Coordinates of C-alpha atoms in Angstrom, one line a residue:
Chain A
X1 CA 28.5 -2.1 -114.3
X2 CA 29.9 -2.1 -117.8
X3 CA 27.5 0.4 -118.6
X4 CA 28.4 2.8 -115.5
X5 CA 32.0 2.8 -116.9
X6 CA 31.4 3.8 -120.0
X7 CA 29.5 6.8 -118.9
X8 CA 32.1 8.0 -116.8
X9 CA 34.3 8.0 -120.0
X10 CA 31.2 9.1 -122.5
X11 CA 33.5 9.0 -125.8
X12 CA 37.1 9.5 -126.8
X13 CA 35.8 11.1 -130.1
X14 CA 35.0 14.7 -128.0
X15 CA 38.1 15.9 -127.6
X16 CA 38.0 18.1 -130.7
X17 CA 34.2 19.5 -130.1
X18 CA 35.9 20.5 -127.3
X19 CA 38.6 22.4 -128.4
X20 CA 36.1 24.1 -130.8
X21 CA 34.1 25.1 -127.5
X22 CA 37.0 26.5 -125.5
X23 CA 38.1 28.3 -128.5
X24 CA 34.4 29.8 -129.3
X25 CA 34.4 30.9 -125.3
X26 CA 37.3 32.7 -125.8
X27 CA 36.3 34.3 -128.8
X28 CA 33.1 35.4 -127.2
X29 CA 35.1 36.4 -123.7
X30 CA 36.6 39.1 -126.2
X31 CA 33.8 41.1 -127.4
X32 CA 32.8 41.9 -123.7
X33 CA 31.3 45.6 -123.7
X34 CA 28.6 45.8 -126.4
X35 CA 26.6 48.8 -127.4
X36 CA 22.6 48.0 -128.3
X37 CA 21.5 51.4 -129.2
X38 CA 20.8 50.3 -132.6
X39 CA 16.9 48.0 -132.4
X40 CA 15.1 49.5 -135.4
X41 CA 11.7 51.7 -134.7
X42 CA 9.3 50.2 -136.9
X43 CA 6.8 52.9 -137.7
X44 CA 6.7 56.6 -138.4
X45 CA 8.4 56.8 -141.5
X46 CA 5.7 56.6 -144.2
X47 CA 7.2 57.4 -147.7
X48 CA 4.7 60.0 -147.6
X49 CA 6.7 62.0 -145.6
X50 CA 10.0 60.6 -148.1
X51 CA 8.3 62.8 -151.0
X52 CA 7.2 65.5 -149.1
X53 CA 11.1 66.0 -147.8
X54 CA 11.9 65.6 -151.5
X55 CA 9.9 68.7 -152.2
X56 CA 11.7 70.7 -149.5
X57 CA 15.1 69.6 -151.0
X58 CA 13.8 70.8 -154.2
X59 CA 13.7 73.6 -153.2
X60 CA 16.9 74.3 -150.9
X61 CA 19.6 76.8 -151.1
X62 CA 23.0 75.6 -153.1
X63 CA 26.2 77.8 -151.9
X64 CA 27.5 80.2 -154.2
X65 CA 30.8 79.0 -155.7
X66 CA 32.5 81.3 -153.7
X67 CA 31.5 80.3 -150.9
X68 CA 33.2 77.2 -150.8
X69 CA 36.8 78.4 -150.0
X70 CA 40.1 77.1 -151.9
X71 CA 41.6 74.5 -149.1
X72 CA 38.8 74.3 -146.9
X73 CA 36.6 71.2 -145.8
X74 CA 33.8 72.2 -147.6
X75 CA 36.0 72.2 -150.9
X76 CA 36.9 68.8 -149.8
X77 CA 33.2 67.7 -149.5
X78 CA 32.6 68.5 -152.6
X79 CA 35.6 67.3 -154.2
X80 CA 34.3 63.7 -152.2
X81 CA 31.0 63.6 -154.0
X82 CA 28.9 62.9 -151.1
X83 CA 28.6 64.5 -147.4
X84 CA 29.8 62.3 -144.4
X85 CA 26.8 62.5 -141.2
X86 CA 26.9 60.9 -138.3
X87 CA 22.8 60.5 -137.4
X88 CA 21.2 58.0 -135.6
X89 CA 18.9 55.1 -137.6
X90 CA 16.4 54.6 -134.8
X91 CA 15.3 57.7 -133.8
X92 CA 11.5 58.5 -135.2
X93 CA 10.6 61.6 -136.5
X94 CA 14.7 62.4 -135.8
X95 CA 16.4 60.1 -138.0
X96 CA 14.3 56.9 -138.5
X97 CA 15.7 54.4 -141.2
X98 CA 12.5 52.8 -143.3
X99 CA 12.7 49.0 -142.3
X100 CA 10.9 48.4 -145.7
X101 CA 13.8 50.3 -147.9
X102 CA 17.1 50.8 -145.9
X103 CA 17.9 53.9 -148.2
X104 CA 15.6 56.1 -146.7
X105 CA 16.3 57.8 -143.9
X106 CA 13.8 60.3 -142.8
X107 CA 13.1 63.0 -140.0
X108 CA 14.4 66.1 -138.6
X109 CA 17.8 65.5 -138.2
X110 CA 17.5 63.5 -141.3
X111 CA 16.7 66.1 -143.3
X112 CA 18.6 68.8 -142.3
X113 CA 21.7 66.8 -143.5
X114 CA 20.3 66.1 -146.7
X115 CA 19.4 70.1 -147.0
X116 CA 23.0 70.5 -146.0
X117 CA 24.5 68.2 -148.4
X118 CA 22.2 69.8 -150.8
X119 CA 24.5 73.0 -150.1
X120 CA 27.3 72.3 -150.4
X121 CA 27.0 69.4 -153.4
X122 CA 23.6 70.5 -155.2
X123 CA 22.1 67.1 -154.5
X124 CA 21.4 65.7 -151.1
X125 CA 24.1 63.0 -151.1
X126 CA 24.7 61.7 -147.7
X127 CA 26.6 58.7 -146.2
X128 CA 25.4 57.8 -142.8
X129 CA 27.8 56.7 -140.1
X130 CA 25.4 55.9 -137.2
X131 CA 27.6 56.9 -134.4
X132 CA 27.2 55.5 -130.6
X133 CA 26.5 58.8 -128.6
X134 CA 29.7 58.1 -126.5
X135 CA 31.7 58.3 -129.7
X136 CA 30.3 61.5 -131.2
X137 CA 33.9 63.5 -130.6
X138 CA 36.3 60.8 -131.5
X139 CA 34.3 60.6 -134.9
X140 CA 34.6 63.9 -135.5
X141 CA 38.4 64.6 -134.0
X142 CA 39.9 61.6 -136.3
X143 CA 37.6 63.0 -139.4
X144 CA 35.5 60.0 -140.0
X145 CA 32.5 62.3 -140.4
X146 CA 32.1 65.8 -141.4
X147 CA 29.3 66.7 -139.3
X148 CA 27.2 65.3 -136.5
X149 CA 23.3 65.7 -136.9
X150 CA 22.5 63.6 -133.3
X151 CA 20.0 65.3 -131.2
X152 CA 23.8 66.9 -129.9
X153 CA 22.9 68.9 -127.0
X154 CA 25.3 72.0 -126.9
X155 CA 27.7 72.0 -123.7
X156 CA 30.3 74.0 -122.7
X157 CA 32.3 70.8 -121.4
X158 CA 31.7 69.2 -125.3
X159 CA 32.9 73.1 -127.1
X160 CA 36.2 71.9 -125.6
X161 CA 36.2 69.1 -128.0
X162 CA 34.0 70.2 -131.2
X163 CA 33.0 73.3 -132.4
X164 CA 29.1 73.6 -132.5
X165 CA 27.0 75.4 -135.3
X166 CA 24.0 76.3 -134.3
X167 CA 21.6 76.4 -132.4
X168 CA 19.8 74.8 -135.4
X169 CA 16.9 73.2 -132.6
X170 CA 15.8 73.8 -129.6
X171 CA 13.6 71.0 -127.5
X172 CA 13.7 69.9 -123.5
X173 CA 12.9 66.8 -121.1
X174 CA 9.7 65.9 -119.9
X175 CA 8.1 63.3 -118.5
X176 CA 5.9 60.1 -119.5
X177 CA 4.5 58.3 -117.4
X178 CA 1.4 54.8 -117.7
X179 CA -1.7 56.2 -118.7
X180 CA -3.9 56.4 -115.5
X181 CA -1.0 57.1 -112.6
X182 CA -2.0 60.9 -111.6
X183 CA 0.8 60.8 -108.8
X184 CA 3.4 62.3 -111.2
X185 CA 2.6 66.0 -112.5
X186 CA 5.8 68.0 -112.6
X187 CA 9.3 67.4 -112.2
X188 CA 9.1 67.7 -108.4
X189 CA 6.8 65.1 -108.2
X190 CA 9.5 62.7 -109.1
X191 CA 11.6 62.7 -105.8
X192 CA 12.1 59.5 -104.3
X193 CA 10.3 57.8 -107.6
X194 CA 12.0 55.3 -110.0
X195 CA 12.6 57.1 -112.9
X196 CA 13.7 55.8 -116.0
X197 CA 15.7 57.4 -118.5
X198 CA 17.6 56.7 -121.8
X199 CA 21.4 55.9 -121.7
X200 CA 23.2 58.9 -122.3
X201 CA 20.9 61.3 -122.4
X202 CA 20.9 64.4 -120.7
X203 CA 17.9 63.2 -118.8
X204 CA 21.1 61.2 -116.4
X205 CA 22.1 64.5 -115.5
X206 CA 19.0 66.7 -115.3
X207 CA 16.5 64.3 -113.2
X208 CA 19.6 64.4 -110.2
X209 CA 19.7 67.9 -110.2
X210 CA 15.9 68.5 -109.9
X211 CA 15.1 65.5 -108.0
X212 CA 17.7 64.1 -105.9
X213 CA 16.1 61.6 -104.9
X214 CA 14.3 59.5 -107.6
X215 CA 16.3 56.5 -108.3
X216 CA 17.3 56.6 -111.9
X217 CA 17.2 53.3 -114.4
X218 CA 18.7 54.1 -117.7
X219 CA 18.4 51.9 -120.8
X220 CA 19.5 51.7 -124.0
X221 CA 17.3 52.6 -126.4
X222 CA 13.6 54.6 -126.6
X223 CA 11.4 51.2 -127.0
X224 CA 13.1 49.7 -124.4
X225 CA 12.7 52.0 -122.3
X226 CA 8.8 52.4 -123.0
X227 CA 8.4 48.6 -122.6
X228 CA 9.6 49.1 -119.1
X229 CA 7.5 51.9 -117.9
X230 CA 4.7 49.8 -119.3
X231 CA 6.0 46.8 -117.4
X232 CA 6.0 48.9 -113.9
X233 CA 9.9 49.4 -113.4
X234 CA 9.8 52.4 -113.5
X235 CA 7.3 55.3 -112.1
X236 CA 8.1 57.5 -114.7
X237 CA 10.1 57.8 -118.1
X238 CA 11.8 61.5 -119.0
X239 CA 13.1 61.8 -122.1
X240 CA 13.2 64.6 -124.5
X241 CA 9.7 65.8 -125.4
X242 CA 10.1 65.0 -129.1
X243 CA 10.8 61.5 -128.9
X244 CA 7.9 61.4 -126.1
X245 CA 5.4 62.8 -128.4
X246 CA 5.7 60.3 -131.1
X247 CA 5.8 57.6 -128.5
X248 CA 2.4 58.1 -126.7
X249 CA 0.9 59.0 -130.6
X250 CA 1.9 55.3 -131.6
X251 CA 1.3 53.9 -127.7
X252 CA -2.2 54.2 -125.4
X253 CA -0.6 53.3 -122.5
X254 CA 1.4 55.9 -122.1
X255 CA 0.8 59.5 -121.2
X256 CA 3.4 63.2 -121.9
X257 CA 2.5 65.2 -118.4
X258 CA 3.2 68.8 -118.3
X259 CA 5.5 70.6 -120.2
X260 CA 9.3 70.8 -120.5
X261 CA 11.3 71.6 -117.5
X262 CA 14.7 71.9 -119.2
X263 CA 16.1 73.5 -122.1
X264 CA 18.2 71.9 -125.1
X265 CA 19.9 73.4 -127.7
X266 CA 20.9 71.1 -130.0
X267 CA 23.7 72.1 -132.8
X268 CA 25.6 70.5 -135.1
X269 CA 28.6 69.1 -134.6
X270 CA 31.6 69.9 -136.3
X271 CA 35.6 69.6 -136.4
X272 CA 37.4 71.1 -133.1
X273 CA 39.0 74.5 -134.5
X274 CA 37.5 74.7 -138.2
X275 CA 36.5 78.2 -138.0
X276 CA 35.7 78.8 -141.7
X277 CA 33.4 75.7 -141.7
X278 CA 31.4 76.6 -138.6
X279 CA 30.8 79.9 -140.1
X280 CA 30.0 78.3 -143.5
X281 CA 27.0 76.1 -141.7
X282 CA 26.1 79.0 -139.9
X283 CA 25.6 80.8 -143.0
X284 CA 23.7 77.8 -144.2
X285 CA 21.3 77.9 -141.4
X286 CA 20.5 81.6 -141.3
X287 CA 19.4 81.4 -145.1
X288 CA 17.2 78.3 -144.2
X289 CA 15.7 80.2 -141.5
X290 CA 14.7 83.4 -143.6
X291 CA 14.0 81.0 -146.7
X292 CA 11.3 78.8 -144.8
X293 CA 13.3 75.6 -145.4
X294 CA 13.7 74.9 -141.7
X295 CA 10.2 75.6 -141.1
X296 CA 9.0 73.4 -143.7
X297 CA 11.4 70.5 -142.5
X298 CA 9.8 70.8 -139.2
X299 CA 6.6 70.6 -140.2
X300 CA 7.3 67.4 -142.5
X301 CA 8.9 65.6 -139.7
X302 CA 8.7 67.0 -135.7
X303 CA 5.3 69.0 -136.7
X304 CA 3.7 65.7 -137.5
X305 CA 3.0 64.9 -133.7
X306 CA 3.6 68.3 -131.8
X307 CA 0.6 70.3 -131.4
X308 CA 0.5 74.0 -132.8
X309 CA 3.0 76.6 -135.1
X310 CA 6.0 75.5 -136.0
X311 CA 8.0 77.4 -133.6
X312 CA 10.6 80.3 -134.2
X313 CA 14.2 78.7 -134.7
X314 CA 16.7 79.8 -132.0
X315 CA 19.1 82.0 -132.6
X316 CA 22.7 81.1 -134.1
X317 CA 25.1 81.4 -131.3
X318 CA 22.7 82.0 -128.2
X319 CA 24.0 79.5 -126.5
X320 CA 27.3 78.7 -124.3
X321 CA 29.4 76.7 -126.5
X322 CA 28.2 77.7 -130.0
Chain B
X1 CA 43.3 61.7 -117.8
X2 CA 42.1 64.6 -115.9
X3 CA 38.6 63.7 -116.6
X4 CA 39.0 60.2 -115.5
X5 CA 40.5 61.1 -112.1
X6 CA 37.9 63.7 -111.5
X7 CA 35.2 60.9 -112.3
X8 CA 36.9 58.1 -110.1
X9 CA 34.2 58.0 -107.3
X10 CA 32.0 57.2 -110.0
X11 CA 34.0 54.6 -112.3
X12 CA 34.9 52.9 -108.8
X13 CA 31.4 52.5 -107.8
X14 CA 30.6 51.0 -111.2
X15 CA 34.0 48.7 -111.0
X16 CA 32.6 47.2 -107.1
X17 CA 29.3 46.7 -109.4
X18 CA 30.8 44.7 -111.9
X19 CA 32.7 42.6 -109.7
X20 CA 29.5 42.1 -107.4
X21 CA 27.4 40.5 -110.4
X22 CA 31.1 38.5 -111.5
X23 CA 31.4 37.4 -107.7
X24 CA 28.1 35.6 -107.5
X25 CA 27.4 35.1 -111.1
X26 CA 30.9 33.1 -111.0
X27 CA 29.6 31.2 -107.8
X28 CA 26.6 30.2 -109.0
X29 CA 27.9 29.3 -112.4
X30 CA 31.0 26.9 -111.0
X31 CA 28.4 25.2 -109.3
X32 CA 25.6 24.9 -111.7
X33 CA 28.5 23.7 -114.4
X34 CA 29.6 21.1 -112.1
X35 CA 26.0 19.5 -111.7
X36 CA 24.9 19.4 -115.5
X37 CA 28.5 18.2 -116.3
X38 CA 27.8 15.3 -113.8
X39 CA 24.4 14.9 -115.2
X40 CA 26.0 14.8 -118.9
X41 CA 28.2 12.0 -117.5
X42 CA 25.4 9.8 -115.5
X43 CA 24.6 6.8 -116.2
X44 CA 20.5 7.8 -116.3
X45 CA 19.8 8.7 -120.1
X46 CA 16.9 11.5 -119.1
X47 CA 19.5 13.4 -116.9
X48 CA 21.9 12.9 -119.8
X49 CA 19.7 14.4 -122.6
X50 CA 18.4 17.2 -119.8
X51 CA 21.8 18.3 -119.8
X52 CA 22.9 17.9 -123.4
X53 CA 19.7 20.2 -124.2
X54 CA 20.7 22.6 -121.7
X55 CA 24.6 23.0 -123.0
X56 CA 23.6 23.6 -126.6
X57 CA 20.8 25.9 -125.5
X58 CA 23.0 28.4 -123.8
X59 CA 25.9 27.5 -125.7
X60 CA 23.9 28.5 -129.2
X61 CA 22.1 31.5 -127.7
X62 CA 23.7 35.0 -127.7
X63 CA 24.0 36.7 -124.3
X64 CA 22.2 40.2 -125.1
X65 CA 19.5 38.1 -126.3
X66 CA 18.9 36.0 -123.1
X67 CA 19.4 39.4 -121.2
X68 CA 17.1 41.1 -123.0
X69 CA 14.5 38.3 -123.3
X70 CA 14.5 37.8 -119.2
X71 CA 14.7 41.7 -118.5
X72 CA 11.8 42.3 -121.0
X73 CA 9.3 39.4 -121.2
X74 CA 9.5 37.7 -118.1
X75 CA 7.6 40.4 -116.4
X76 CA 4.8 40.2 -119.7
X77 CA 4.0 35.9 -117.7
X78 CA 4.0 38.0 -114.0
X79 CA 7.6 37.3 -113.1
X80 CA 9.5 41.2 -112.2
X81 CA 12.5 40.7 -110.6
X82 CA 14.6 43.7 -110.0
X83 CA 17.6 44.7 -112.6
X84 CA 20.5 43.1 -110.6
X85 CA 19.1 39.9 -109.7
X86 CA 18.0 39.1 -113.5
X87 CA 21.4 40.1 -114.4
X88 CA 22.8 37.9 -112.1
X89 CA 20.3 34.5 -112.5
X90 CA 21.2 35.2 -116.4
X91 CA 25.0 35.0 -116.5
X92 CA 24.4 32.3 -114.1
X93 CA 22.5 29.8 -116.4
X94 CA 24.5 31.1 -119.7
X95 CA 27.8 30.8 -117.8
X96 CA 27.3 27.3 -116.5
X97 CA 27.0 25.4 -120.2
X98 CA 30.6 26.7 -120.9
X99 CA 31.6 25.8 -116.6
X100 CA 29.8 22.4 -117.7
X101 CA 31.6 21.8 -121.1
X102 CA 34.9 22.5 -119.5
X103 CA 34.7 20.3 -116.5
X104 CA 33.4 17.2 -119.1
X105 CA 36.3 17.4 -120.7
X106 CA 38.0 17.3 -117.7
X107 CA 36.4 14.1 -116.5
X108 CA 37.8 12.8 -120.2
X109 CA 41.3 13.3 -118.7
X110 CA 40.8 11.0 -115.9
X111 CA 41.8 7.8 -116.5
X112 CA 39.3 4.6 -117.2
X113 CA 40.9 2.6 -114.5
X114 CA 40.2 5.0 -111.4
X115 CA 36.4 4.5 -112.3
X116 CA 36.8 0.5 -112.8
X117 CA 38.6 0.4 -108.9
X118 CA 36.3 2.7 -107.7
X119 CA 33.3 0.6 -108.5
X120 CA 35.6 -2.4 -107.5
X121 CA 36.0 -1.1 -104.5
X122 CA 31.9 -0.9 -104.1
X123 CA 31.4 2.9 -104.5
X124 CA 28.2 3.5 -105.7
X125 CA 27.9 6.1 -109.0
X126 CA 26.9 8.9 -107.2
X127 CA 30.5 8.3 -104.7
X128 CA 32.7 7.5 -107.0
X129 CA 32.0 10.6 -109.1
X130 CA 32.1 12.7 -106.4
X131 CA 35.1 11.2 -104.6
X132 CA 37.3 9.7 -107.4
X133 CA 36.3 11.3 -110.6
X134 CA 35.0 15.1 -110.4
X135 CA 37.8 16.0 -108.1
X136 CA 40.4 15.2 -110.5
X137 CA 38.6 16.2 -113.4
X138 CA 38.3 19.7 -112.3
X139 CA 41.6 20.2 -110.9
X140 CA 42.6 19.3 -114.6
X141 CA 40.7 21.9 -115.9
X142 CA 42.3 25.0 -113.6
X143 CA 43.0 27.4 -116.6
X144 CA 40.2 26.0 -118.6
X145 CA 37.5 27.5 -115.4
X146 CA 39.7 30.3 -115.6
X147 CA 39.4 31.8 -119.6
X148 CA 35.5 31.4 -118.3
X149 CA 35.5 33.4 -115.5
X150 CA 37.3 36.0 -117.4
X151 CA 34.8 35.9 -120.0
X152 CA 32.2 36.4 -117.4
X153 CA 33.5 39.2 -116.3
X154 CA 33.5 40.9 -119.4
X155 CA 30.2 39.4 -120.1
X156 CA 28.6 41.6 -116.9
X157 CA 29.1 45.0 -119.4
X158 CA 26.1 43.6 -121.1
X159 CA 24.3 44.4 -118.2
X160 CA 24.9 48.1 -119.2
X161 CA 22.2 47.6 -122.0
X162 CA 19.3 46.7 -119.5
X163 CA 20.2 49.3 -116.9
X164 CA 22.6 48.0 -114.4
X165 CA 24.9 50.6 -113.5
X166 CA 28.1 48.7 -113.8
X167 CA 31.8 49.4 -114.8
X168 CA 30.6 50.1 -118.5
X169 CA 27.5 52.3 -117.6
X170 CA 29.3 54.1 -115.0
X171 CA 32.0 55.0 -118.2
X172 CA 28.7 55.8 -120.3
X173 CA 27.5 58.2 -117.9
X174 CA 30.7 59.9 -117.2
X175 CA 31.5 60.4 -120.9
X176 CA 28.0 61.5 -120.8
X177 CA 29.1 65.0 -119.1
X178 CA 32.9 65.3 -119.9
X179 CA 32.8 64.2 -123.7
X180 CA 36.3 62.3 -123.8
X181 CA 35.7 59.0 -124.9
X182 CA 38.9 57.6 -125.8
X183 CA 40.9 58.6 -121.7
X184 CA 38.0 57.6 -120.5
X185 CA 37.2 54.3 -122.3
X186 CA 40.6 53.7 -122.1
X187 CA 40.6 53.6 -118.3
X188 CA 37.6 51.7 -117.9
X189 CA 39.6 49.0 -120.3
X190 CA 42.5 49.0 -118.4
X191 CA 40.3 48.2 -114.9
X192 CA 38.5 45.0 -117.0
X193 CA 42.3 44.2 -118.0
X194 CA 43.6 44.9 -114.7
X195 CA 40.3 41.9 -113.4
X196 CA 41.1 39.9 -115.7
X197 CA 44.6 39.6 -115.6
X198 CA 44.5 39.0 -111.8
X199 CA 41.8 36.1 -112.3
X200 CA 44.4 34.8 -114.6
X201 CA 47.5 35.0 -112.3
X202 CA 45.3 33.4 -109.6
X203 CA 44.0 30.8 -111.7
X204 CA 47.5 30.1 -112.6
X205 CA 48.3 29.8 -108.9
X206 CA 46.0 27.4 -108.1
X207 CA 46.3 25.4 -110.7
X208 CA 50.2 24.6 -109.8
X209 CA 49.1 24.4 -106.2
X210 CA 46.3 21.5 -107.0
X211 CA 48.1 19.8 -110.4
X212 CA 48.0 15.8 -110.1
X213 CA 51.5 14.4 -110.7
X214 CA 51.3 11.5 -113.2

């Protein structure tokens, strides 16, 4: 009896824990939406591959001095000391951070900004502000980057809000699927399949229009998503053929089937209405075009897993909304 | 604000999603909370130490992790349930430790002398608690059950990270083509604000309608 009662008053002594619980909950009940495109890609990033870019950068263009304008935002770059760049941290052979030395960021993307930096500063000194893809305009529009090197697929609906030098790459979706399922061969074979794709990517968009209807699973990031398709929720994975490549290299159990059925051009993302820096970086990019710069960036980073030549870059401005 | 109206079909759909996974994830949770928090008060010390374990467990564990632990290695020991449902069964067990904590300290509020004439009176434990002493605890702790089902609701845009297409993926996707985060972020907060307040104002009616005058 005695002992029932006191466990229907346990002790007067938890009144403060709690307070400290409600107070926690409503701390946590706050941060609600959270973004988790940022789990680190171990692999793919030998330092190797950190000399060999070295060597490129060696050897990159610097801008004549009068090419960087009195009062424009490349004077204001260099003024700064260091180039602001929005590029992601987990993206191999893009822009994959080393997990052993946080300093060094190396791939595609990666080193493109560095070249850039190189450019307009003589030294490749970058700052990286890893952006969320859904915040890739606002970065830019209230100037907390200069430029956006971020697999940015050129739109016409996105031109409204940044101006886009470039073409500087151009790559396409395709499609993975488990090693072993011959089902899946082309794009059409994907109707009325569960297809996974990567959250916000133009995968979301482009699997509708050529499938209408495979159900679509998106996820956050590229090993997620891989772990799933292994697991069996999904039938297939499309993501851009890149990122594919470098996964099935590092994973058996999964297969790259046919080729790309979509195009993307991606450029680089600038400041909405900045007309002399657009055709600065476009200068930029047709001198590492004829110089071999791009080429040899390719090859140190994207040529590593793709099969063949490094291919011809696409042509500045070929695209709506460059 | 043009591109949210254009996309409201969309947002709409994600908003019914999100208050799906709230409906039954709250549900579940109320009731799941209620049982531990009689199980932290019984008078059998394995039920007690069951429950303290499972309190500080979810109470110590962040949410993305569970999520991403059940969504990602459950399936590695055989177990593949679809999206949804693992969405749900998680904010279920992860909600119910703070449901649990809440109603406890609701049972401190009731006095020592109901439980004393309830025994008197020859109820056994298991009656007294649930006629005497849970119903007054938890109508003490209205607003308390409240701030929790508000946090649940904004706990659902987790989801968005293993591929539910709720409120905040629907936004995701939508930004995805038109490339206006900040109208169409903002819209998607002013829907969770518009949920929550509403859960708020109800819980505040309720509350009033069920207080104990002392």
């Amino acid at each position: 009896m005695s002992t029932t009662r006191s466990r229907l008053r346990p002790r007067a002594l938890v009144g403060p824990t709690i307070g400290a619980t409600v107070l926690a909950l409503a701390l946590t009940g706050c941060g609600g939406s959270s973004e988790s495109a940022s789990s680190a890609v171990p692999g793919a990033a030998p330092s190797s591959a950190a000399a060999a870019a070295q060597d490129v950068l060696a050897g990159a263009p610097v801008a004549d001095v009068a090419a960087i304008l009195p009062g424009s935002t490349m004077e204001r770059i260099k003024q700064r000391g260091e180039l602001v760049v929005a590029e992601a941290l987990d993206a191999p052979l893009l822009s994959q951070q080393d997990p052993a030395n946080p300093d060094q960021v190396t791939g595609f993307d990666a080193d493109m900004a560095k070249a850039l930096a190189t450019y307009i500063l003589g030294e490749p000194k970058v700052k990286i502000v890893p952006p969320a893809t859904e915040t890739r305009e606002a970065l830019l529009a209230n100037g907390t980057v200069d430029v956006v090197f971020n697999t940015y697929t050129i739109t016409p609906e996105r031109a409204e809000q940044v101006d886009f030098a470039g073409p500087y790459f151009s790559s396409g979706l395709s499609i993975a699927v488990k090693t072993g399922n011959t089902d899946i061969k082309t794009v059409d074979d994907l109707d009325g399949k569960k297809v996974i794709v990567g959250a916000n990517t133009p995968a979301v968009t482009a699997v509708p229009e050529k499938a209408p209807n495979a159900e679509i699973i998106t996820f956050g990031t590229d090993p997620q998503a891989v772990q799933a398709l292994t697991q069996g929720r999904g039938d297939a994975y499309v993501q851009d053929v890149t990122l594919l490549a470098s996964d099935a290299v590092s994973n058996k159990d999964i297969t790259v089937v046919g080729s790309p059925f979509t195009s993307e051009p991606y450029g680089i993302g600038l400041k909405h209405d900045d007309a002399q820096m657009k055709q600065f970086v476009n200068d930029w990019l047709e001198q590492i075009y004829a110089d071999g710069t791009w080429t040899k960036i390719w090859q140190n980073s994207l040529g590593t897993v793709v099969q063949g030549e490094a291919p011809t870059p696409p042509e500045i401005g070929s695209v709506p909304g460059s | 604000m043009e591109a949210l109206l254009d996309n409201a079909g969309p947002l709409l759909q994600g908003l019914l999603t999100t208050l799906w996974i709230a409906a039954v994830a709250g549900v579940g949770a109320l009731v799941l909370g209620v049982l531990v928090a009689a199980a932290r008060v019984s008078p059998v010390p394995v039920l007690r130490g069951v429950a303290f374990g499972y309190v500080q467990l979810f109470l110590n564990v962040p949410l993305l992790a569970l999520l991403v632990l059940f969504v990602f290695a459950l399936p590695d020991v055989g177990l593949l349930m679809p999206l949804a449902t693992t969405v749900v069964v998680v904010l279920v067990v992860y909600e119910a430790a703070y449901v649990a904590e809440a109603v406890r300290s609701g049972v401190n509020t009731v006095s020592l002398g109901q439980a004393e004439a309830a025994r008197a009176l020859g109820l056994t434990f298991v009656q007294s608690l649930r006629l005497v002493v849970l119903p007054q605890a938890v109508r003490a702790v209205v607003q308390p059950l409240g701030n929790v089902l508000i946090a649940l609701v904004m706990n659902t845009a987790l989801a968005a990270a293993v591929g539910v297409v709720e409120l905040t993926s629907a936004t995701n996707k939508v930004n995805l083509v038109e490339a206006q985060p900040i109208p169409i972020f903002a819209g998607a907060g002013v829907l969770y604000m518009l949920v929550a307040l509403t859960i708020g104002l109800l819980s505040g009616v309720v509350e009033r309608r069920v207080a104990i005058a002392r």
